[in-house]
């Protein structure tokens, strides 16, 4: 008897339906074909043990299982339940009526219980797209799958529950969650707040500009000046995630297996802070079975690189293209995958190896040329892609002990949202552009027009600082964001002057 069950394979951040064809006929052998990897092949032992626990059995006849399409490699143990249900239906142990109406996925334990799987959200989206009545999967994954509406999400704890449900002997109520209620009730709940930071008003201002225009920023200052503390609070002043952004971000975390059990929709912007020993594959993604890297996990959020010069140069250089393209392409011999990577880069660094170059009180002990060599660890092309360079000075004792309450994140976020609304209106005819930082070069001339006095100021700054054409564009984009925060239609000379001062690392005095 030939039976078809349906599973799913995840490639990149999208899922593809896999048809499991099971044919039971006269004979004694077991065949599994269709490019399965070892984890799928080993499923036979797990399925046999799991079925025995509940007095079911693998048919002792010739069993041929084909996983189609045969040119896509099937990886992982998530097909255990799909294959098991196909064999049970093909051998007449359960009714075959419901089997093809549901997408079935789940990894079996030897005792018949089900373990959670990765990539459930894209699988559920694909199941709805292809018109399946529902999806049967481990109970721990149901809240994630239930984000997708108009799909019956059936959670089972063990293989017996799946068998009885498909055989019509057990009723299982589909899991339903109201994503909009969850989204609105917990959106923008961040543990850290700008109100905790005393002083550092110039850095807060720079981060507000960065948040308003989606600009990349680097903070340079001595140890203990508050660089990491300020970076951690940046997500709290970014505009709330839209439902589309939340789904997109959740999808990436689901594929990477970072959501955890009983997790649902991500409602806050991601904040990723990898250690400086990270490899280039871990940062941008890849591997034999390509997985999203840190830059994709930071999609729609913040990627914070602490102590930037300590990262391997190759790691930093592979970020150049994703910073421009807002996505990363992982190319392999047989496949090419795109992972989204629209993140804000926030970096911090000490001004020199000892950390006290340009410090107001402490003496730098680095020898001649050491400061220059240290700064040269971060390449010019990468710095060009960072819009704001900000010097962080230590907080004085008086500022630290001040009783005046600092401005909270909610107040800053209001101004940021107002600036973003202007940008949404400005770029409404360009679906790929959402903020000033994403403007293509040809659009900068049109949107960021300056008067004669502004042109003179910018020309002088370009000549004095030796800025590149890309840095010129960055200054104009930042000045446009400053004007948006001020609520003015035109870029004024003070907006341009403020944008120019955020190019600290381009100044000659910085290398001693």
Short mmCIF file of C-alpha atoms in Angstrom, two decimals:
data_model
loop_
_atom_site.label_atom_id
_atom_site.label_comp_id
_atom_site.label_asym_id
_atom_site.label_seq_id
_atom_site.Cartn_x
_atom_site.Cartn_y
_atom_site.Cartn_z
CA UNK A 1 0.00 0.00 0.00
CA UNK A 2 1.36 3.46 -0.92
CA UNK A 3 0.85 6.33 1.52
CA UNK A 4 2.09 9.93 1.36
CA UNK A 5 2.87 12.02 4.44
CA UNK A 6 4.33 15.51 4.44
CA UNK A 7 7.22 17.11 6.30
CA UNK A 8 9.37 20.15 5.66
CA UNK A 9 13.01 21.11 5.06
CA UNK A 10 14.35 24.53 6.06
CA UNK A 11 16.88 26.19 3.76
CA UNK A 12 18.01 29.65 4.79
CA UNK A 13 14.96 31.25 6.43
CA UNK A 14 12.41 29.55 4.18
CA UNK A 15 10.84 26.08 4.32
CA UNK A 16 10.14 23.65 1.50
CA UNK A 17 7.60 20.84 1.64
CA UNK A 18 9.03 17.32 1.63
CA UNK A 19 6.77 14.45 0.53
CA UNK A 20 7.44 11.15 2.33
CA UNK A 21 6.18 8.29 0.16
CA UNK A 22 5.91 4.96 2.01
CA UNK A 23 5.26 1.73 0.15
CA UNK A 24 4.81 -1.56 2.03
CA UNK A 25 4.87 -4.71 -0.11
CA UNK A 26 5.90 -8.37 0.00
CA UNK A 27 9.49 -8.88 1.13
CA UNK A 28 11.70 -8.27 4.16
CA UNK A 29 14.01 -5.28 3.56
CA UNK A 30 13.85 -1.62 4.65
CA UNK A 31 14.93 1.06 2.15
CA UNK A 32 15.20 4.82 2.78
CA UNK A 33 15.98 6.90 -0.33
CA UNK A 34 15.85 10.57 -1.38
CA UNK A 35 19.19 12.01 -0.13
CA UNK A 36 18.73 11.54 3.66
CA UNK A 37 21.68 12.26 5.97
CA UNK A 38 22.83 9.92 8.76
CA UNK A 39 20.47 11.47 11.36
CA UNK A 40 17.48 10.65 9.12
CA UNK A 41 18.75 7.10 8.43
CA UNK A 42 19.27 6.44 12.14
CA UNK A 43 15.60 7.34 12.64
CA UNK A 44 14.70 3.68 11.91
CA UNK A 45 16.12 2.63 15.30
CA UNK A 46 14.38 5.47 17.16
CA UNK A 47 11.04 4.77 15.42
CA UNK A 48 11.20 1.02 16.14
CA UNK A 49 11.95 1.57 19.84
CA UNK A 50 9.29 4.30 20.18
CA UNK A 51 6.57 2.17 18.55
CA UNK A 52 7.41 -0.83 20.78
CA UNK A 53 6.75 1.27 23.88
CA UNK A 54 3.06 1.50 22.86
CA UNK A 55 2.70 -2.01 21.38
CA UNK A 56 2.91 -0.90 17.76
CA UNK A 57 5.47 -2.27 15.33
CA UNK A 58 7.40 -1.55 12.14
CA UNK A 59 5.90 -3.80 9.41
CA UNK A 60 8.03 -6.93 8.79
CA UNK A 61 7.66 -6.60 5.04
CA UNK A 62 9.50 -4.75 2.31
CA UNK A 63 9.29 -1.05 3.25
CA UNK A 64 10.43 1.55 0.71
CA UNK A 65 10.48 5.19 1.86
CA UNK A 66 11.18 7.94 -0.64
CA UNK A 67 11.80 11.54 0.47
CA UNK A 68 10.91 13.80 -2.44
CA UNK A 69 12.16 15.97 -4.04
CA UNK A 70 15.26 13.78 -4.15
CA UNK A 71 17.69 16.62 -4.99
CA UNK A 72 17.25 18.44 -1.64
CA UNK A 73 19.36 17.01 1.19
CA UNK A 74 17.20 15.98 4.17
CA UNK A 75 18.98 16.69 7.47
CA UNK A 76 18.23 16.14 11.14
CA UNK A 77 15.94 13.93 13.19
CA UNK A 78 12.77 16.02 12.71
CA UNK A 79 11.41 13.55 10.11
CA UNK A 80 11.05 10.69 12.66
CA UNK A 81 7.35 11.31 13.29
CA UNK A 82 6.60 11.90 9.58
CA UNK A 83 8.15 8.55 8.57
CA UNK A 84 6.60 6.70 11.53
CA UNK A 85 3.07 7.88 10.69
CA UNK A 86 3.61 6.99 7.02
CA UNK A 87 4.66 3.43 7.95
CA UNK A 88 1.74 3.01 10.37
CA UNK A 89 -0.76 4.12 7.71
CA UNK A 90 0.86 2.09 4.90
CA UNK A 91 0.77 -1.10 7.00
CA UNK A 92 -2.88 -0.54 7.96
CA UNK A 93 -2.21 0.02 11.69
CA UNK A 94 -3.95 3.43 11.53
CA UNK A 95 -6.47 5.03 9.19
CA UNK A 96 -4.89 6.86 6.24
CA UNK A 97 -7.71 9.40 5.93
CA UNK A 98 -6.17 12.28 7.94
CA UNK A 99 -2.49 11.57 7.30
CA UNK A 100 -2.16 13.66 4.13
CA UNK A 101 -4.19 16.61 5.51
CA UNK A 102 -1.49 17.58 8.03
CA UNK A 103 2.16 18.47 7.86
CA UNK A 104 3.85 16.23 10.45
CA UNK A 105 7.23 16.92 12.10
CA UNK A 106 8.93 15.78 15.30
CA UNK A 107 12.03 14.06 16.69
CA UNK A 108 11.38 10.83 18.60
CA UNK A 109 13.03 9.67 21.80
CA UNK A 110 13.47 5.93 22.43
CA UNK A 111 10.62 6.01 24.96
CA UNK A 112 8.22 7.41 22.34
CA UNK A 113 8.14 10.98 23.63
CA UNK A 114 8.76 13.89 21.26
CA UNK A 115 11.59 16.38 21.40
CA UNK A 116 11.25 20.00 20.12
CA UNK A 117 12.59 20.88 16.67
CA UNK A 118 14.11 23.98 15.05
CA UNK A 119 12.64 26.22 12.35
CA UNK A 120 8.97 25.70 13.29
CA UNK A 121 7.78 29.19 12.26
CA UNK A 122 8.89 28.99 8.57
CA UNK A 123 7.51 25.40 8.46
CA UNK A 124 4.10 26.59 9.74
CA UNK A 125 4.08 29.50 7.25
CA UNK A 126 4.79 27.06 4.40
CA UNK A 127 2.07 24.63 5.63
CA UNK A 128 -0.55 27.40 5.52
CA UNK A 129 0.70 28.61 2.13
CA UNK A 130 0.31 25.10 0.65
CA UNK A 131 -3.22 24.67 2.00
CA UNK A 132 -2.68 22.03 4.69
CA UNK A 133 -5.45 21.74 7.27
CA UNK A 134 -2.92 21.86 10.07
CA UNK A 135 0.46 20.85 11.45
CA UNK A 136 1.24 18.08 13.97
CA UNK A 137 4.38 18.70 16.00
CA UNK A 138 5.88 18.43 19.53
CA UNK A 139 3.83 20.23 22.20
CA UNK A 140 6.85 22.41 23.13
CA UNK A 141 6.78 24.02 19.66
CA UNK A 142 3.06 24.85 19.52
CA UNK A 143 3.20 28.47 20.74
CA UNK A 144 5.75 29.28 18.05
CA UNK A 145 3.70 27.60 15.29
CA UNK A 146 0.45 29.22 16.55
CA UNK A 147 1.80 32.64 15.49
CA UNK A 148 0.54 31.57 12.04
CA UNK A 149 -3.26 31.93 11.89
CA UNK A 150 -5.75 29.88 9.82
CA UNK A 151 -3.78 26.70 10.59
CA UNK A 152 -4.70 23.96 13.11
CA UNK A 153 -1.66 23.58 15.37
CA UNK A 154 -1.85 20.12 16.99
CA UNK A 155 0.66 19.57 19.79
CA UNK A 156 1.48 16.00 20.84
CA UNK A 157 3.68 14.80 23.71
CA UNK A 158 4.38 11.28 22.42
CA UNK A 159 3.88 9.05 19.41
CA UNK A 160 0.74 7.44 20.85
CA UNK A 161 -1.10 10.78 20.96
CA UNK A 162 -0.21 11.35 17.28
CA UNK A 163 -1.38 7.85 16.32
CA UNK A 164 -4.69 8.17 18.20
CA UNK A 165 -5.35 11.66 16.77
CA UNK A 166 -4.78 10.51 13.17
CA UNK A 167 -6.83 7.35 13.81
CA UNK A 168 -9.77 9.43 15.06
CA UNK A 169 -9.60 7.97 18.60
CA UNK A 170 -8.43 11.18 20.34
CA UNK A 171 -9.56 14.78 20.07
CA UNK A 172 -6.78 17.39 20.42
CA UNK A 173 -7.81 21.04 20.56
CA UNK A 174 -5.67 23.17 18.22
CA UNK A 175 -3.48 25.71 20.01
CA UNK A 176 -4.60 29.30 19.33
CA UNK A 177 -2.84 32.46 20.44
CA UNK A 178 -3.73 36.08 19.73
CA UNK A 179 -0.44 37.42 18.45
CA UNK A 180 -1.62 41.04 18.39
CA UNK A 181 -2.58 40.94 22.09
CA UNK A 182 0.75 39.36 23.05
CA UNK A 183 2.58 41.80 20.78
CA UNK A 184 0.95 44.87 22.29
CA UNK A 185 1.11 43.71 25.92
CA UNK A 186 4.85 43.00 26.02
CA UNK A 187 6.27 45.22 23.25
CA UNK A 188 9.14 47.49 24.26
CA UNK A 189 9.73 46.00 27.70
CA UNK A 190 13.45 46.47 28.14
CA UNK A 191 15.36 45.82 31.36
CA UNK A 192 17.83 48.70 30.77
CA UNK A 193 16.81 52.36 30.48
CA UNK A 194 18.58 55.62 29.62
CA UNK A 195 17.34 57.00 32.96
CA UNK A 196 20.02 54.83 34.66
CA UNK A 197 22.84 56.77 32.97
CA UNK A 198 24.11 59.91 34.72
CA UNK A 199 25.96 62.44 32.56
CA UNK A 200 27.25 61.49 29.09
CA UNK A 201 24.71 63.83 27.44
CA UNK A 202 26.79 64.12 24.24
CA UNK A 203 26.87 60.31 23.84
CA UNK A 204 23.14 60.05 24.47
CA UNK A 205 22.61 62.69 21.81
CA UNK A 206 24.76 60.74 19.33
CA UNK A 207 22.85 57.51 20.07
CA UNK A 208 19.54 59.34 19.64
CA UNK A 209 20.69 60.51 16.18
CA UNK A 210 21.86 56.96 15.37
CA UNK A 211 18.49 55.51 16.41
CA UNK A 212 16.52 58.15 14.52
CA UNK A 213 18.28 57.50 11.20
CA UNK A 214 19.40 53.87 11.64
CA UNK A 215 23.07 54.95 11.53
CA UNK A 216 26.09 52.89 12.60
CA UNK A 217 28.11 54.33 15.47
CA UNK A 218 31.51 53.77 17.10
CA UNK A 219 32.40 54.99 20.60
CA UNK A 220 36.02 55.68 21.49
CA UNK A 221 37.01 56.18 25.09
CA UNK A 222 38.97 54.89 28.11
CA UNK A 223 37.94 51.80 30.11
CA UNK A 224 35.01 52.35 32.49
CA UNK A 225 33.67 55.43 30.67
CA UNK A 226 30.29 53.78 30.06
CA UNK A 227 30.52 52.62 26.42
CA UNK A 228 29.01 49.16 26.98
CA UNK A 229 26.35 50.48 29.37
CA UNK A 230 25.17 53.02 26.78
CA UNK A 231 25.19 50.47 23.93
CA UNK A 232 23.00 48.07 25.95
CA UNK A 233 20.38 50.79 26.28
CA UNK A 234 20.25 51.65 22.57
CA UNK A 235 17.46 49.12 21.70
CA UNK A 236 15.22 50.81 24.29
CA UNK A 237 15.12 54.05 22.23
CA UNK A 238 14.58 52.40 18.84
CA UNK A 239 11.03 52.49 17.41
CA UNK A 240 8.88 49.46 18.36
CA UNK A 241 9.01 46.46 16.04
CA UNK A 242 6.21 46.34 13.49
CA UNK A 243 4.32 43.03 13.16
CA UNK A 244 6.12 42.33 9.87
CA UNK A 245 9.55 43.00 11.46
CA UNK A 246 8.66 40.84 14.48
CA UNK A 247 7.70 37.90 12.24
CA UNK A 248 10.85 38.29 10.15
CA UNK A 249 13.08 38.44 13.24
CA UNK A 250 11.32 35.50 14.94
CA UNK A 251 11.75 33.43 11.76
CA UNK A 252 15.55 33.87 11.83
CA UNK A 253 15.79 33.01 15.54
CA UNK A 254 13.54 29.98 14.96
CA UNK A 255 15.79 28.64 12.17
CA UNK A 256 18.86 29.14 14.39
CA UNK A 257 17.14 27.36 17.30
CA UNK A 258 17.52 30.41 19.56
CA UNK A 259 13.86 30.83 20.59
CA UNK A 260 13.80 28.20 23.34
CA UNK A 261 10.87 26.08 24.43
CA UNK A 262 7.35 27.54 24.59
CA UNK A 263 8.65 30.74 22.93
CA UNK A 264 6.35 32.85 20.80
CA UNK A 265 6.73 36.07 18.84
CA UNK A 266 9.79 38.25 19.54
CA UNK A 267 8.46 41.63 20.64
CA UNK A 268 11.66 43.54 21.42
CA UNK A 269 14.49 44.43 19.09
CA UNK A 270 17.36 41.93 19.26
CA UNK A 271 20.65 42.95 20.86
CA UNK A 272 23.62 40.73 20.01
CA UNK A 273 27.05 41.16 21.55
CA UNK A 274 29.48 38.47 20.29
CA UNK A 275 32.87 37.95 21.97
CA UNK A 276 35.92 39.20 20.06
CA UNK A 277 37.18 35.60 19.56
CA UNK A 278 34.24 34.92 17.17
CA UNK A 279 35.03 33.35 13.76
CA UNK A 280 33.95 34.94 10.48
CA UNK A 281 31.49 32.07 9.80
CA UNK A 282 29.86 32.52 13.23
CA UNK A 283 29.53 36.26 12.56
CA UNK A 284 28.10 36.28 9.02
CA UNK A 285 26.64 32.76 8.89
CA UNK A 286 27.49 29.65 6.92
CA UNK A 287 28.70 26.15 7.69
CA UNK A 288 28.11 22.90 5.76
CA UNK A 289 24.39 23.29 6.54
CA UNK A 290 24.23 27.12 6.31
CA UNK A 291 22.89 28.74 9.47
CA UNK A 292 22.32 32.45 10.20
CA UNK A 293 25.23 34.20 11.91
CA UNK A 294 25.27 36.96 14.53
CA UNK A 295 24.62 39.70 11.96
CA UNK A 296 21.38 37.96 10.90
CA UNK A 297 20.36 37.28 14.51
CA UNK A 298 20.75 41.06 15.01
CA UNK A 299 18.38 41.74 12.04
CA UNK A 300 16.04 44.67 12.90
CA UNK A 301 18.09 45.26 16.04
CA UNK A 302 21.59 46.09 17.30
CA UNK A 303 24.93 44.31 16.82
CA UNK A 304 27.40 45.49 19.46
CA UNK A 305 31.10 44.79 18.93
CA UNK A 306 32.97 45.60 22.13
CA UNK A 307 36.73 46.29 21.84
CA UNK A 308 36.59 46.46 18.04
CA UNK A 309 40.39 46.31 17.37
CA UNK A 310 40.58 43.00 19.27
CA UNK A 311 38.42 41.25 16.63
CA UNK A 312 40.36 39.41 13.93
CA UNK A 313 40.77 41.60 10.85
CA UNK A 314 39.21 38.97 8.56
CA UNK A 315 36.11 38.90 10.79
CA UNK A 316 35.65 42.66 10.51
CA UNK A 317 36.28 42.74 6.76
CA UNK A 318 33.53 40.19 5.97
CA UNK A 319 31.04 42.67 7.44
CA UNK A 320 31.70 45.26 4.73
CA UNK A 321 29.28 43.88 2.13
CA UNK A 322 26.41 43.10 4.57
CA UNK A 323 26.66 46.67 5.95
CA UNK A 324 26.02 47.99 2.44
CA UNK A 325 23.61 45.35 1.10
CA UNK A 326 21.63 44.75 4.35
CA UNK A 327 21.74 41.03 3.63
CA UNK A 328 24.38 38.32 3.42
CA UNK A 329 24.64 35.72 0.66
CA UNK A 330 26.08 32.34 1.62
CA UNK A 331 27.22 30.60 -1.57
CA UNK A 332 28.00 26.88 -1.66
CA UNK A 333 28.71 24.51 -4.57
CA UNK A 334 25.10 23.30 -4.75
CA UNK A 335 23.16 26.17 -3.25
CA UNK A 336 23.14 29.90 -2.56
CA UNK A 337 21.17 31.28 0.39
CA UNK A 338 20.28 34.82 1.40
CA UNK A 339 19.97 35.76 5.06
CA UNK A 340 18.61 39.22 5.96
CA UNK A 341 21.04 41.40 7.91
CA UNK A 342 19.53 44.85 8.37
CA UNK A 343 21.15 45.74 11.69
CA UNK A 344 22.60 48.78 13.41
CA UNK A 345 26.29 48.34 14.08
CA UNK A 346 27.44 49.79 17.39
CA UNK A 347 31.14 49.38 18.17
CA UNK A 348 33.35 50.51 21.02
CA UNK A 349 37.10 50.71 21.39
CA UNK A 350 39.83 52.08 23.61
CA UNK A 351 41.89 54.86 22.02
CA UNK A 352 45.12 52.87 22.53
CA UNK A 353 46.32 49.57 24.07
CA UNK A 354 46.63 51.04 27.58
CA UNK A 355 43.29 52.85 27.15
CA UNK A 356 44.30 56.33 28.32
CA UNK A 357 45.34 58.23 25.18
CA UNK A 358 43.65 61.69 25.23
CA UNK A 359 42.46 61.03 28.82
CA UNK A 360 41.93 64.26 30.80
CA UNK A 361 43.61 62.96 34.01
CA UNK A 362 45.62 59.81 33.36
CA UNK A 363 48.85 59.54 31.39
CA UNK A 364 49.07 57.27 28.32
CA UNK A 365 52.04 54.86 28.61
CA UNK A 366 52.03 53.64 25.01
CA UNK A 367 55.22 54.16 23.03
CA UNK A 368 55.60 56.15 19.79
CA UNK A 369 53.59 54.74 16.88
CA UNK A 370 51.71 52.29 19.11
CA UNK A 371 48.50 54.35 19.07
CA UNK A 372 48.58 54.56 15.25
CA UNK A 373 49.18 50.81 14.93
CA UNK A 374 46.30 50.11 17.31
CA UNK A 375 43.89 52.32 15.35
CA UNK A 376 45.06 50.77 12.07
CA UNK A 377 43.66 47.41 13.22
CA UNK A 378 40.29 48.81 12.16
CA UNK A 379 40.47 49.35 8.40
CA UNK A 380 39.56 52.60 6.67
CA UNK A 381 36.85 50.99 4.50
CA UNK A 382 35.08 49.67 7.60
CA UNK A 383 35.30 53.05 9.39
CA UNK A 384 33.88 54.68 6.25
CA UNK A 385 30.75 52.59 6.73
CA UNK A 386 30.31 53.85 10.30
CA UNK A 387 28.44 57.16 10.24
CA UNK A 388 29.11 58.50 13.75
CA UNK A 389 32.46 58.46 15.56
CA UNK A 390 31.93 59.58 19.16
CA UNK A 391 34.51 60.31 21.86
CA UNK A 392 33.44 59.11 25.31
CA UNK A 393 35.01 60.87 28.27
CA UNK A 394 34.83 59.55 31.85
CA UNK A 395 31.95 60.79 34.00
CA UNK A 396 33.00 63.20 36.76
CA UNK A 397 32.22 62.48 40.42
CA UNK A 398 29.72 65.37 40.54
CA UNK A 399 27.82 63.99 37.53
CA UNK A 400 27.85 60.48 38.98
CA UNK A 401 26.38 61.56 42.31
CA UNK A 402 23.89 64.10 40.89
CA UNK A 403 20.34 63.69 42.18
CA UNK A 404 18.78 65.10 39.02
CA UNK A 405 16.85 62.37 37.20
CA UNK A 406 18.22 61.63 33.73
CA UNK A 407 15.86 61.54 30.75
CA UNK A 408 14.27 58.12 30.32
CA UNK A 409 14.22 55.96 27.18
CA UNK A 410 10.50 56.49 26.53
CA UNK A 411 10.98 60.28 26.13
CA UNK A 412 13.91 59.82 23.74
CA UNK A 413 12.00 57.15 21.81
CA UNK A 414 9.12 59.59 21.20
CA UNK A 415 11.48 61.99 19.40
CA UNK A 416 13.06 59.09 17.48
CA UNK A 417 9.61 57.88 16.35
CA UNK A 418 8.65 61.38 15.15
CA UNK A 419 11.85 61.53 13.06
CA UNK A 420 11.19 58.02 11.68
CA UNK A 421 7.64 59.04 10.67
CA UNK A 422 9.10 61.83 8.50
CA UNK A 423 11.43 59.28 6.89
CA UNK A 424 8.63 56.76 6.26
CA UNK A 425 6.68 59.51 4.47
CA UNK A 426 9.80 60.58 2.54
CA UNK A 427 10.59 57.04 1.32
CA UNK A 428 7.01 55.76 0.89
CA UNK A 429 7.60 55.11 -2.84
CA UNK A 430 10.79 53.12 -2.14
CA UNK A 431 10.00 49.78 -0.45
CA UNK A 432 13.70 48.96 0.10
CA UNK A 433 14.47 52.22 1.97
CA UNK A 434 13.08 52.77 5.47
CA UNK A 435 15.51 55.25 7.05
CA UNK A 436 18.05 57.93 6.13
CA UNK A 437 21.00 55.56 6.53
CA UNK A 438 19.58 53.30 3.77
CA UNK A 439 19.43 56.03 1.13
CA UNK A 440 21.29 55.17 -2.09
CA UNK A 441 23.93 57.69 -3.26
CA UNK A 442 21.84 59.08 -6.11
CA UNK A 443 19.05 59.89 -3.66
CA UNK A 444 21.36 61.73 -1.22
CA UNK A 445 21.83 64.63 -3.67
CA UNK A 446 18.07 65.01 -4.00
CA UNK A 447 17.05 64.63 -0.33
CA UNK A 448 20.06 66.20 1.43
CA UNK A 449 20.32 69.57 -0.32
CA UNK A 450 22.43 72.21 1.43
CA UNK A 451 22.86 75.96 0.88
CA UNK A 452 26.01 77.79 -0.22
CA UNK A 453 27.27 78.36 3.34
CA UNK A 454 26.79 74.65 4.07
CA UNK A 455 28.69 73.70 0.92
CA UNK A 456 31.62 75.92 1.93
CA UNK A 457 31.71 74.39 5.42
CA UNK A 458 31.57 70.86 4.03
CA UNK A 459 34.28 71.56 1.44
CA UNK A 460 36.61 72.90 4.16
CA UNK A 461 35.91 69.86 6.36
CA UNK A 462 36.49 67.43 3.47
CA UNK A 463 39.87 69.04 2.66
CA UNK A 464 41.02 69.31 6.28
CA UNK A 465 39.97 65.79 7.30
CA UNK A 466 40.77 64.11 3.98
CA UNK A 467 37.34 62.47 3.81
CA UNK A 468 36.32 59.92 1.16
CA UNK A 469 33.27 60.20 -1.09
CA UNK A 470 31.49 57.64 1.11
CA UNK A 471 32.22 59.73 4.23
CA UNK A 472 30.78 62.77 2.39
CA UNK A 473 27.53 60.86 1.85
CA UNK A 474 27.50 59.76 5.50
CA UNK A 475 27.81 63.36 6.73
CA UNK A 476 24.90 64.44 4.56
CA UNK A 477 22.73 61.52 5.73
CA UNK A 478 23.50 62.25 9.41
CA UNK A 479 22.76 65.97 8.95
CA UNK A 480 19.43 65.01 7.33
CA UNK A 481 18.60 62.92 10.43
CA UNK A 482 19.56 65.80 12.76
CA UNK A 483 17.25 68.08 10.75
CA UNK A 484 14.45 65.46 11.06
CA UNK A 485 14.91 65.39 14.85
CA UNK A 486 14.66 69.18 14.84
CA UNK A 487 11.53 68.93 12.65
CA UNK A 488 12.90 71.18 9.88
CA UNK A 489 12.53 70.63 6.13
CA UNK A 490 15.94 72.04 5.22
CA UNK A 491 19.40 71.07 6.44
CA UNK A 492 20.77 74.09 8.30
CA UNK A 493 24.43 74.89 8.80
CA UNK A 494 24.27 73.90 12.51
CA UNK A 495 22.94 70.45 11.52
CA UNK A 496 25.85 70.04 9.10
CA UNK A 497 28.38 71.23 11.69
CA UNK A 498 27.09 68.68 14.25
CA UNK A 499 27.29 65.87 11.66
CA UNK A 500 30.90 66.82 10.78
CA UNK A 501 32.00 66.68 14.42
CA UNK A 502 30.90 63.02 14.52
CA UNK A 503 33.91 62.05 12.37
CA UNK A 504 36.45 61.94 15.22
CA UNK A 505 38.60 59.16 13.76
CA UNK A 506 39.11 61.11 10.52
CA UNK A 507 40.90 63.91 12.36
CA UNK A 508 44.69 64.06 12.12
CA UNK A 509 45.15 64.63 15.87
CA UNK A 510 43.84 61.17 16.57
CA UNK A 511 46.96 59.27 15.79
CA UNK A 512 49.26 61.34 17.90
#
